[in-house]
């Protein structure tokens, strides 16, 4: 697993699931199907 790949609140791995209209990566959990947008604190927009 990649170091920057987020984890779901259920503990499952998340995979990329497209982007938002602003270009932010959208993630979906492989186990429970939850979808979210994770924001990295080390990147400023």
mmCIF file of C-alpha atoms in Angstrom:
data_model
loop_
_atom_site.group_PDB
_atom_site.id
_atom_site.type_symbol
_atom_site.label_atom_id
_atom_site.label_comp_id
_atom_site.label_asym_id
_atom_site.label_seq_id
_atom_site.Cartn_x
_atom_site.Cartn_y
_atom_site.Cartn_z
ATOM 1 C CA UNK A 1 0.000 0.000 0.000
ATOM 2 C CA UNK A 2 1.181 3.507 -0.793
ATOM 3 C CA UNK A 3 2.230 5.713 2.099
ATOM 4 C CA UNK A 4 -0.142 8.502 1.002
ATOM 5 C CA UNK A 5 -3.170 6.268 0.453
ATOM 6 C CA UNK A 6 -5.843 7.121 3.022
ATOM 7 C CA UNK A 7 -7.650 4.603 5.226
ATOM 8 C CA UNK A 8 -11.379 4.526 5.870
ATOM 9 C CA UNK A 9 -12.929 4.914 9.325
ATOM 10 C CA UNK A 10 -13.823 1.185 9.089
ATOM 11 C CA UNK A 11 -10.110 0.389 8.636
ATOM 12 C CA UNK A 12 -10.385 -0.578 4.965
ATOM 13 C CA UNK A 13 -8.132 0.569 2.149
ATOM 14 C CA UNK A 14 -9.430 3.351 -0.046
ATOM 15 C CA UNK A 15 -8.945 3.620 -3.803
ATOM 16 C CA UNK A 16 -9.162 6.629 -6.063
ATOM 17 C CA UNK A 17 -12.644 7.296 -7.359
ATOM 18 C CA UNK A 18 -12.302 10.244 -9.725
ATOM 19 C CA UNK A 19 -12.158 13.924 -8.873
ATOM 20 C CA UNK A 20 -14.457 16.679 -7.656
ATOM 21 C CA UNK A 21 -15.361 19.654 -9.838
ATOM 22 C CA UNK A 22 -12.443 21.523 -8.229
ATOM 23 C CA UNK A 23 -9.982 18.760 -9.151
ATOM 24 C CA UNK A 24 -9.596 17.237 -5.668
ATOM 25 C CA UNK A 25 -9.178 13.446 -5.624
ATOM 26 C CA UNK A 26 -12.237 11.536 -4.418
ATOM 27 C CA UNK A 27 -11.671 8.230 -2.548
ATOM 28 C CA UNK A 28 -13.930 5.175 -2.050
ATOM 29 C CA UNK A 29 -13.484 2.432 0.560
ATOM 30 C CA UNK A 30 -13.028 -1.074 -0.877
ATOM 31 C CA UNK A 31 -14.765 -2.673 2.127
ATOM 32 C CA UNK A 32 -17.749 -0.518 3.110
ATOM 33 C CA UNK A 33 -18.174 1.663 -0.004
ATOM 34 C CA UNK A 34 -17.913 4.992 1.854
ATOM 35 C CA UNK A 35 -16.770 7.915 -0.303
ATOM 36 C CA UNK A 36 -14.769 10.902 0.910
ATOM 37 C CA UNK A 37 -12.349 13.656 -0.022
ATOM 38 C CA UNK A 38 -9.175 13.650 2.050
ATOM 39 C CA UNK A 39 -7.267 16.896 2.502
ATOM 40 C CA UNK A 40 -3.501 16.773 3.027
ATOM 41 C CA UNK A 41 -2.183 19.268 5.563
ATOM 42 C CA UNK A 42 1.248 19.452 3.900
ATOM 43 C CA UNK A 43 -0.216 20.905 0.671
ATOM 44 C CA UNK A 44 -1.640 24.418 0.529
ATOM 45 C CA UNK A 45 -3.981 25.553 -2.245
#
